[in-house]
């Protein structure tokens, strides 16, 4: 009887894990489709003056001990009609990219948002201290802000919480730059 109960418990746990794994892979597939859509939107941008929804911020400053730092942040956003707002339009970022250096080491990040402006994907890549290969991290979140998948190679520059925090800072910057 105990063996049967243990076996049933084990099988139900395995079935639940399989369902969770399928749901996560489905969510990752949706995020990848959103990423492809964002890249297509970026490629189509600028075809006429109505589609120029892109802000670029460049900064150069000195970092003690590391020398000059060059930072480039690009905000890609949609311009949607919004009848609930006084400005008639809402600007929703769909992708933010950030690249910078620390001494000779180069860093690159991408923040992908869903149609409601929620972070759903984070990617970071940087030169490795250890080898010629790049260090990379990817985090995938569902609409409930739950982490559904992560991939890491080499050194991890950002934890999940740090990626979310940086996204919040970038969104605040975007809101300061875009005047309704």
mmCIF file with all atom_site columns, C-alpha atoms in Angstrom:
data_model
loop_
_atom_site.group_PDB
_atom_site.id
_atom_site.type_symbol
_atom_site.label_atom_id
_atom_site.label_alt_id
_atom_site.label_comp_id
_atom_site.label_asym_id
_atom_site.label_entity_id
_atom_site.label_seq_id
_atom_site.pdbx_PDB_ins_code
_atom_site.Cartn_x
_atom_site.Cartn_y
_atom_site.Cartn_z
_atom_site.occupancy
_atom_site.B_iso_or_equiv
_atom_site.pdbx_formal_charge
_atom_site.auth_seq_id
_atom_site.auth_comp_id
_atom_site.auth_asym_id
_atom_site.auth_atom_id
_atom_site.pdbx_PDB_model_num
ATOM 1   C CA . UNK A 1 1   ? 0.000  0.000  0.000   1.00 0.00 ? 1   UNK A CA 1
ATOM 2   C CA . UNK A 1 2   ? 2.804  2.430  0.898   1.00 0.00 ? 2   UNK A CA 1
ATOM 3   C CA . UNK A 1 3   ? 4.600  1.554  -2.338  1.00 0.00 ? 3   UNK A CA 1
ATOM 4   C CA . UNK A 1 4   ? 1.458  2.229  -4.370  1.00 0.00 ? 4   UNK A CA 1
ATOM 5   C CA . UNK A 1 5   ? 0.891  5.544  -2.612  1.00 0.00 ? 5   UNK A CA 1
ATOM 6   C CA . UNK A 1 6   ? 4.527  6.530  -3.145  1.00 0.00 ? 6   UNK A CA 1
ATOM 7   C CA . UNK A 1 7   ? 4.324  5.542  -6.813  1.00 0.00 ? 7   UNK A CA 1
ATOM 8   C CA . UNK A 1 8   ? 1.117  7.555  -7.322  1.00 0.00 ? 8   UNK A CA 1
ATOM 9   C CA . UNK A 1 9   ? 2.649  10.567 -5.610  1.00 0.00 ? 9   UNK A CA 1
ATOM 10  C CA . UNK A 1 10  ? 5.769  10.289 -7.771  1.00 0.00 ? 10  UNK A CA 1
ATOM 11  C CA . UNK A 1 11  ? 3.706  9.986  -10.978 1.00 0.00 ? 11  UNK A CA 1
ATOM 12  C CA . UNK A 1 12  ? 1.511  12.955 -10.090 1.00 0.00 ? 12  UNK A CA 1
ATOM 13  C CA . UNK A 1 13  ? 4.599  15.064 -9.321  1.00 0.00 ? 13  UNK A CA 1
ATOM 14  C CA . UNK A 1 14  ? 6.167  14.111 -12.655 1.00 0.00 ? 14  UNK A CA 1
ATOM 15  C CA . UNK A 1 15  ? 2.931  14.934 -14.505 1.00 0.00 ? 15  UNK A CA 1
ATOM 16  C CA . UNK A 1 16  ? 2.731  18.339 -12.797 1.00 0.00 ? 16  UNK A CA 1
ATOM 17  C CA . UNK A 1 17  ? 6.340  19.088 -13.694 1.00 0.00 ? 17  UNK A CA 1
ATOM 18  C CA . UNK A 1 18  ? 5.711  18.097 -17.319 1.00 0.00 ? 18  UNK A CA 1
ATOM 19  C CA . UNK A 1 19  ? 2.709  20.445 -17.489 1.00 0.00 ? 19  UNK A CA 1
ATOM 20  C CA . UNK A 1 20  ? 4.727  23.271 -15.916 1.00 0.00 ? 20  UNK A CA 1
ATOM 21  C CA . UNK A 1 21  ? 7.560  22.667 -18.381 1.00 0.00 ? 21  UNK A CA 1
ATOM 22  C CA . UNK A 1 22  ? 5.158  22.781 -21.336 1.00 0.00 ? 22  UNK A CA 1
ATOM 23  C CA . UNK A 1 23  ? 3.529  25.966 -20.072 1.00 0.00 ? 23  UNK A CA 1
ATOM 24  C CA . UNK A 1 24  ? 6.957  27.572 -19.642 1.00 0.00 ? 24  UNK A CA 1
ATOM 25  C CA . UNK A 1 25  ? 8.086  26.549 -23.127 1.00 0.00 ? 25  UNK A CA 1
ATOM 26  C CA . UNK A 1 26  ? 4.819  27.902 -24.576 1.00 0.00 ? 26  UNK A CA 1
ATOM 27  C CA . UNK A 1 27  ? 5.403  31.192 -22.750 1.00 0.00 ? 27  UNK A CA 1
ATOM 28  C CA . UNK A 1 28  ? 9.006  31.382 -24.003 1.00 0.00 ? 28  UNK A CA 1
ATOM 29  C CA . UNK A 1 29  ? 7.763  30.773 -27.560 1.00 0.00 ? 29  UNK A CA 1
ATOM 30  C CA . UNK A 1 30  ? 5.282  33.662 -27.191 1.00 0.00 ? 30  UNK A CA 1
ATOM 31  C CA . UNK A 1 31  ? 8.028  35.938 -25.884 1.00 0.00 ? 31  UNK A CA 1
ATOM 32  C CA . UNK A 1 32  ? 10.301 34.997 -28.768 1.00 0.00 ? 32  UNK A CA 1
ATOM 33  C CA . UNK A 1 33  ? 7.468  35.819 -31.176 1.00 0.00 ? 33  UNK A CA 1
ATOM 34  C CA . UNK A 1 34  ? 7.048  39.206 -29.449 1.00 0.00 ? 34  UNK A CA 1
ATOM 35  C CA . UNK A 1 35  ? 10.808 39.738 -29.795 1.00 0.00 ? 35  UNK A CA 1
ATOM 36  C CA . UNK A 1 36  ? 10.643 38.993 -33.536 1.00 0.00 ? 36  UNK A CA 1
ATOM 37  C CA . UNK A 1 37  ? 7.709  41.418 -33.793 1.00 0.00 ? 37  UNK A CA 1
ATOM 38  C CA . UNK A 1 38  ? 9.710  44.111 -31.957 1.00 0.00 ? 38  UNK A CA 1
ATOM 39  C CA . UNK A 1 39  ? 12.682 43.624 -34.298 1.00 0.00 ? 39  UNK A CA 1
ATOM 40  C CA . UNK A 1 40  ? 10.325 43.953 -37.279 1.00 0.00 ? 40  UNK A CA 1
ATOM 41  C CA . UNK A 1 41  ? 8.849  47.144 -35.801 1.00 0.00 ? 41  UNK A CA 1
ATOM 42  C CA . UNK A 1 42  ? 12.381 48.509 -35.412 1.00 0.00 ? 42  UNK A CA 1
ATOM 43  C CA . UNK A 1 43  ? 13.188 47.636 -39.028 1.00 0.00 ? 43  UNK A CA 1
ATOM 44  C CA . UNK A 1 44  ? 10.018 49.367 -40.264 1.00 0.00 ? 44  UNK A CA 1
ATOM 45  C CA . UNK A 1 45  ? 10.616 52.445 -38.163 1.00 0.00 ? 45  UNK A CA 1
ATOM 46  C CA . UNK A 1 46  ? 11.353 55.675 -39.945 1.00 0.00 ? 46  UNK A CA 1
ATOM 47  C CA . UNK A 1 47  ? 9.650  54.796 -43.216 1.00 0.00 ? 47  UNK A CA 1
ATOM 48  C CA . UNK A 1 48  ? 7.688  57.991 -42.752 1.00 0.00 ? 48  UNK A CA 1
ATOM 49  C CA . UNK A 1 49  ? 7.603  60.725 -40.124 1.00 0.00 ? 49  UNK A CA 1
ATOM 50  C CA . UNK A 1 50  ? 4.658  59.090 -38.333 1.00 0.00 ? 50  UNK A CA 1
ATOM 51  C CA . UNK A 1 51  ? 6.671  55.997 -37.422 1.00 0.00 ? 51  UNK A CA 1
ATOM 52  C CA . UNK A 1 52  ? 9.671  57.673 -35.816 1.00 0.00 ? 52  UNK A CA 1
ATOM 53  C CA . UNK A 1 53  ? 9.039  56.447 -32.291 1.00 0.00 ? 53  UNK A CA 1
ATOM 54  C CA . UNK A 1 54  ? 12.606 56.087 -31.162 1.00 0.00 ? 54  UNK A CA 1
ATOM 55  C CA . UNK A 1 55  ? 14.680 58.048 -28.658 1.00 0.00 ? 55  UNK A CA 1
ATOM 56  C CA . UNK A 1 56  ? 18.462 57.780 -28.388 1.00 0.00 ? 56  UNK A CA 1
ATOM 57  C CA . UNK A 1 57  ? 20.403 58.942 -25.334 1.00 0.00 ? 57  UNK A CA 1
ATOM 58  C CA . UNK A 1 58  ? 24.199 59.082 -25.454 1.00 0.00 ? 58  UNK A CA 1
ATOM 59  C CA . UNK A 1 59  ? 26.294 59.925 -22.424 1.00 0.00 ? 59  UNK A CA 1
ATOM 60  C CA . UNK A 1 60  ? 30.030 60.117 -21.855 1.00 0.00 ? 60  UNK A CA 1
ATOM 61  C CA . UNK A 1 61  ? 31.465 60.554 -18.375 1.00 0.00 ? 61  UNK A CA 1
ATOM 62  C CA . UNK A 1 62  ? 34.466 59.585 -16.284 1.00 0.00 ? 62  UNK A CA 1
ATOM 63  C CA . UNK A 1 63  ? 34.383 56.586 -13.956 1.00 0.00 ? 63  UNK A CA 1
ATOM 64  C CA . UNK A 1 64  ? 37.078 56.712 -11.253 1.00 0.00 ? 64  UNK A CA 1
ATOM 65  C CA . UNK A 1 65  ? 39.499 53.858 -11.768 1.00 0.00 ? 65  UNK A CA 1
ATOM 66  C CA . UNK A 1 66  ? 37.991 52.822 -15.119 1.00 0.00 ? 66  UNK A CA 1
ATOM 67  C CA . UNK A 1 67  ? 38.352 55.930 -17.251 1.00 0.00 ? 67  UNK A CA 1
ATOM 68  C CA . UNK A 1 68  ? 35.835 57.301 -19.724 1.00 0.00 ? 68  UNK A CA 1
ATOM 69  C CA . UNK A 1 69  ? 32.517 55.537 -20.014 1.00 0.00 ? 69  UNK A CA 1
ATOM 70  C CA . UNK A 1 70  ? 30.345 55.788 -23.112 1.00 0.00 ? 70  UNK A CA 1
ATOM 71  C CA . UNK A 1 71  ? 26.721 54.797 -22.723 1.00 0.00 ? 71  UNK A CA 1
ATOM 72  C CA . UNK A 1 72  ? 24.043 54.498 -25.409 1.00 0.00 ? 72  UNK A CA 1
ATOM 73  C CA . UNK A 1 73  ? 20.396 53.879 -24.510 1.00 0.00 ? 73  UNK A CA 1
ATOM 74  C CA . UNK A 1 74  ? 17.727 53.461 -27.185 1.00 0.00 ? 74  UNK A CA 1
ATOM 75  C CA . UNK A 1 75  ? 14.018 53.555 -26.411 1.00 0.00 ? 75  UNK A CA 1
ATOM 76  C CA . UNK A 1 76  ? 11.628 52.082 -28.996 1.00 0.00 ? 76  UNK A CA 1
ATOM 77  C CA . UNK A 1 77  ? 7.955  52.763 -28.327 1.00 0.00 ? 77  UNK A CA 1
ATOM 78  C CA . UNK A 1 78  ? 4.484  52.724 -29.820 1.00 0.00 ? 78  UNK A CA 1
ATOM 79  C CA . UNK A 1 79  ? 2.260  55.767 -30.082 1.00 0.00 ? 79  UNK A CA 1
ATOM 80  C CA . UNK A 1 80  ? -1.313 54.691 -29.415 1.00 0.00 ? 80  UNK A CA 1
ATOM 81  C CA . UNK A 1 81  ? -4.536 56.660 -29.166 1.00 0.00 ? 81  UNK A CA 1
ATOM 82  C CA . UNK A 1 82  ? -5.654 56.953 -25.551 1.00 0.00 ? 82  UNK A CA 1
ATOM 83  C CA . UNK A 1 83  ? -9.094 58.383 -24.920 1.00 0.00 ? 83  UNK A CA 1
ATOM 84  C CA . UNK A 1 84  ? -8.629 58.166 -21.143 1.00 0.00 ? 84  UNK A CA 1
ATOM 85  C CA . UNK A 1 85  ? -5.680 60.567 -21.140 1.00 0.00 ? 85  UNK A CA 1
ATOM 86  C CA . UNK A 1 86  ? -5.558 64.334 -21.595 1.00 0.00 ? 86  UNK A CA 1
ATOM 87  C CA . UNK A 1 87  ? -2.712 63.951 -24.099 1.00 0.00 ? 87  UNK A CA 1
ATOM 88  C CA . UNK A 1 88  ? -4.802 61.785 -26.527 1.00 0.00 ? 88  UNK A CA 1
ATOM 89  C CA . UNK A 1 89  ? -1.823 59.475 -27.051 1.00 0.00 ? 89  UNK A CA 1
ATOM 90  C CA . UNK A 1 90  ? 0.039  57.027 -24.889 1.00 0.00 ? 90  UNK A CA 1
ATOM 91  C CA . UNK A 1 91  ? 3.607  56.031 -25.513 1.00 0.00 ? 91  UNK A CA 1
ATOM 92  C CA . UNK A 1 92  ? 4.407  52.460 -24.547 1.00 0.00 ? 92  UNK A CA 1
ATOM 93  C CA . UNK A 1 93  ? 7.982  51.195 -24.784 1.00 0.00 ? 93  UNK A CA 1
ATOM 94  C CA . UNK A 1 94  ? 8.318  47.818 -26.433 1.00 0.00 ? 94  UNK A CA 1
ATOM 95  C CA . UNK A 1 95  ? 12.121 47.521 -26.435 1.00 0.00 ? 95  UNK A CA 1
ATOM 96  C CA . UNK A 1 96  ? 14.935 49.326 -24.662 1.00 0.00 ? 96  UNK A CA 1
ATOM 97  C CA . UNK A 1 97  ? 18.561 48.623 -25.514 1.00 0.00 ? 97  UNK A CA 1
ATOM 98  C CA . UNK A 1 98  ? 21.546 49.756 -23.487 1.00 0.00 ? 98  UNK A CA 1
ATOM 99  C CA . UNK A 1 99  ? 25.227 49.462 -24.352 1.00 0.00 ? 99  UNK A CA 1
ATOM 100 C CA . UNK A 1 100 ? 28.182 50.780 -22.390 1.00 0.00 ? 100 UNK A CA 1
ATOM 101 C CA . UNK A 1 101 ? 31.769 50.108 -21.501 1.00 0.00 ? 101 UNK A CA 1
ATOM 102 C CA . UNK A 1 102 ? 33.724 49.786 -18.283 1.00 0.00 ? 102 UNK A CA 1
ATOM 103 C CA . UNK A 1 103 ? 37.346 50.342 -19.218 1.00 0.00 ? 103 UNK A CA 1
ATOM 104 C CA . UNK A 1 104 ? 37.865 48.140 -22.313 1.00 0.00 ? 104 UNK A CA 1
ATOM 105 C CA . UNK A 1 105 ? 35.073 45.711 -21.376 1.00 0.00 ? 105 UNK A CA 1
ATOM 106 C CA . UNK A 1 106 ? 31.830 46.104 -23.382 1.00 0.00 ? 106 UNK A CA 1
ATOM 107 C CA . UNK A 1 107 ? 28.282 45.440 -22.124 1.00 0.00 ? 107 UNK A CA 1
ATOM 108 C CA . UNK A 1 108 ? 24.956 45.158 -23.958 1.00 0.00 ? 108 UNK A CA 1
ATOM 109 C CA . UNK A 1 109 ? 21.399 44.741 -22.604 1.00 0.00 ? 109 UNK A CA 1
ATOM 110 C CA . UNK A 1 110 ? 17.899 44.399 -24.024 1.00 0.00 ? 110 UNK A CA 1
ATOM 111 C CA . UNK A 1 111 ? 14.605 44.866 -22.182 1.00 0.00 ? 111 UNK A CA 1
ATOM 112 C CA . UNK A 1 112 ? 11.491 43.622 -24.006 1.00 0.00 ? 112 UNK A CA 1
ATOM 113 C CA . UNK A 1 113 ? 7.993  44.657 -22.915 1.00 0.00 ? 113 UNK A CA 1
ATOM 114 C CA . UNK A 1 114 ? 4.540  43.339 -23.734 1.00 0.00 ? 114 UNK A CA 1
ATOM 115 C CA . UNK A 1 115 ? 1.788  45.517 -25.231 1.00 0.00 ? 115 UNK A CA 1
ATOM 116 C CA . UNK A 1 116 ? 0.866  46.738 -21.734 1.00 0.00 ? 116 UNK A CA 1
ATOM 117 C CA . UNK A 1 117 ? 4.417  47.851 -20.945 1.00 0.00 ? 117 UNK A CA 1
ATOM 118 C CA . UNK A 1 118 ? 5.325  44.957 -18.615 1.00 0.00 ? 118 UNK A CA 1
ATOM 119 C CA . UNK A 1 119 ? 8.844  43.521 -18.714 1.00 0.00 ? 119 UNK A CA 1
ATOM 120 C CA . UNK A 1 120 ? 8.755  40.036 -20.264 1.00 0.00 ? 120 UNK A CA 1
ATOM 121 C CA . UNK A 1 121 ? 12.345 39.460 -21.393 1.00 0.00 ? 121 UNK A CA 1
ATOM 122 C CA . UNK A 1 122 ? 15.827 40.583 -20.386 1.00 0.00 ? 122 UNK A CA 1
ATOM 123 C CA . UNK A 1 123 ? 19.062 39.809 -22.225 1.00 0.00 ? 123 UNK A CA 1
ATOM 124 C CA . UNK A 1 124 ? 22.589 40.810 -21.245 1.00 0.00 ? 124 UNK A CA 1
ATOM 125 C CA . UNK A 1 125 ? 25.889 40.121 -22.926 1.00 0.00 ? 125 UNK A CA 1
ATOM 126 C CA . UNK A 1 126 ? 29.335 41.253 -21.923 1.00 0.00 ? 126 UNK A CA 1
ATOM 127 C CA . UNK A 1 127 ? 32.986 40.532 -22.538 1.00 0.00 ? 127 UNK A CA 1
ATOM 128 C CA . UNK A 1 128 ? 34.191 37.798 -20.250 1.00 0.00 ? 128 UNK A CA 1
ATOM 129 C CA . UNK A 1 129 ? 37.087 38.123 -17.847 1.00 0.00 ? 129 UNK A CA 1
ATOM 130 C CA . UNK A 1 130 ? 37.723 34.407 -18.149 1.00 0.00 ? 130 UNK A CA 1
ATOM 131 C CA . UNK A 1 131 ? 37.744 33.666 -21.892 1.00 0.00 ? 131 UNK A CA 1
ATOM 132 C CA . UNK A 1 132 ? 37.054 34.922 -25.388 1.00 0.00 ? 132 UNK A CA 1
ATOM 133 C CA . UNK A 1 133 ? 33.437 33.774 -25.106 1.00 0.00 ? 133 UNK A CA 1
ATOM 134 C CA . UNK A 1 134 ? 30.773 36.250 -24.066 1.00 0.00 ? 134 UNK A CA 1
ATOM 135 C CA . UNK A 1 135 ? 28.929 36.046 -20.761 1.00 0.00 ? 135 UNK A CA 1
ATOM 136 C CA . UNK A 1 136 ? 25.174 35.974 -21.406 1.00 0.00 ? 136 UNK A CA 1
ATOM 137 C CA . UNK A 1 137 ? 21.987 35.937 -19.351 1.00 0.00 ? 137 UNK A CA 1
ATOM 138 C CA . UNK A 1 138 ? 18.362 35.640 -20.429 1.00 0.00 ? 138 UNK A CA 1
ATOM 139 C CA . UNK A 1 139 ? 15.279 35.930 -18.230 1.00 0.00 ? 139 UNK A CA 1
ATOM 140 C CA . UNK A 1 140 ? 11.713 35.277 -19.415 1.00 0.00 ? 140 UNK A CA 1
ATOM 141 C CA . UNK A 1 141 ? 8.650  36.384 -17.415 1.00 0.00 ? 141 UNK A CA 1
ATOM 142 C CA . UNK A 1 142 ? 4.946  35.730 -17.954 1.00 0.00 ? 142 UNK A CA 1
ATOM 143 C CA . UNK A 1 143 ? 2.205  38.387 -17.756 1.00 0.00 ? 143 UNK A CA 1
ATOM 144 C CA . UNK A 1 144 ? 1.992  37.808 -13.987 1.00 0.00 ? 144 UNK A CA 1
ATOM 145 C CA . UNK A 1 145 ? 5.672  38.800 -13.636 1.00 0.00 ? 145 UNK A CA 1
ATOM 146 C CA . UNK A 1 146 ? 6.626  35.243 -12.699 1.00 0.00 ? 146 UNK A CA 1
ATOM 147 C CA . UNK A 1 147 ? 9.974  33.982 -13.992 1.00 0.00 ? 147 UNK A CA 1
ATOM 148 C CA . UNK A 1 148 ? 9.216  31.108 -16.375 1.00 0.00 ? 148 UNK A CA 1
ATOM 149 C CA . UNK A 1 149 ? 12.680 30.421 -17.833 1.00 0.00 ? 149 UNK A CA 1
ATOM 150 C CA . UNK A 1 150 ? 16.275 31.540 -17.550 1.00 0.00 ? 150 UNK A CA 1
ATOM 151 C CA . UNK A 1 151 ? 19.473 30.789 -19.442 1.00 0.00 ? 151 UNK A CA 1
ATOM 152 C CA . UNK A 1 152 ? 22.969 31.692 -18.329 1.00 0.00 ? 152 UNK A CA 1
ATOM 153 C CA . UNK A 1 153 ? 26.387 31.262 -19.874 1.00 0.00 ? 153 UNK A CA 1
ATOM 154 C CA . UNK A 1 154 ? 29.514 32.303 -18.038 1.00 0.00 ? 154 UNK A CA 1
ATOM 155 C CA . UNK A 1 155 ? 29.442 35.058 -15.426 1.00 0.00 ? 155 UNK A CA 1
ATOM 156 C CA . UNK A 1 156 ? 26.021 36.414 -14.446 1.00 0.00 ? 156 UNK A CA 1
ATOM 157 C CA . UNK A 1 157 ? 26.055 40.184 -14.520 1.00 0.00 ? 157 UNK A CA 1
ATOM 158 C CA . UNK A 1 158 ? 22.488 40.713 -13.290 1.00 0.00 ? 158 UNK A CA 1
ATOM 159 C CA . UNK A 1 159 ? 20.260 38.666 -11.049 1.00 0.00 ? 159 UNK A CA 1
ATOM 160 C CA . UNK A 1 160 ? 16.556 38.552 -11.840 1.00 0.00 ? 160 UNK A CA 1
ATOM 161 C CA . UNK A 1 161 ? 15.877 41.272 -9.246  1.00 0.00 ? 161 UNK A CA 1
ATOM 162 C CA . UNK A 1 162 ? 18.660 43.506 -10.583 1.00 0.00 ? 162 UNK A CA 1
ATOM 163 C CA . UNK A 1 163 ? 17.341 43.142 -14.145 1.00 0.00 ? 163 UNK A CA 1
ATOM 164 C CA . UNK A 1 164 ? 13.883 44.192 -12.962 1.00 0.00 ? 164 UNK A CA 1
ATOM 165 C CA . UNK A 1 165 ? 15.363 47.112 -11.014 1.00 0.00 ? 165 UNK A CA 1
ATOM 166 C CA . UNK A 1 166 ? 17.333 48.363 -14.016 1.00 0.00 ? 166 UNK A CA 1
ATOM 167 C CA . UNK A 1 167 ? 14.187 48.038 -16.143 1.00 0.00 ? 167 UNK A CA 1
ATOM 168 C CA . UNK A 1 168 ? 12.307 50.205 -13.639 1.00 0.00 ? 168 UNK A CA 1
ATOM 169 C CA . UNK A 1 169 ? 15.052 52.863 -13.806 1.00 0.00 ? 169 UNK A CA 1
ATOM 170 C CA . UNK A 1 170 ? 15.007 52.847 -17.602 1.00 0.00 ? 170 UNK A CA 1
ATOM 171 C CA . UNK A 1 171 ? 11.211 53.163 -17.668 1.00 0.00 ? 171 UNK A CA 1
ATOM 172 C CA . UNK A 1 172 ? 11.432 56.144 -15.297 1.00 0.00 ? 172 UNK A CA 1
ATOM 173 C CA . UNK A 1 173 ? 14.001 57.708 -17.607 1.00 0.00 ? 173 UNK A CA 1
ATOM 174 C CA . UNK A 1 174 ? 11.725 57.093 -20.593 1.00 0.00 ? 174 UNK A CA 1
ATOM 175 C CA . UNK A 1 175 ? 8.809  58.775 -18.818 1.00 0.00 ? 175 UNK A CA 1
ATOM 176 C CA . UNK A 1 176 ? 10.982 61.789 -18.030 1.00 0.00 ? 176 UNK A CA 1
ATOM 177 C CA . UNK A 1 177 ? 12.142 62.068 -21.634 1.00 0.00 ? 177 UNK A CA 1
ATOM 178 C CA . UNK A 1 178 ? 8.718  61.741 -23.253 1.00 0.00 ? 178 UNK A CA 1
ATOM 179 C CA . UNK A 1 179 ? 6.600  64.746 -22.472 1.00 0.00 ? 179 UNK A CA 1
ATOM 180 C CA . UNK A 1 180 ? 2.879  64.098 -23.029 1.00 0.00 ? 180 UNK A CA 1
#
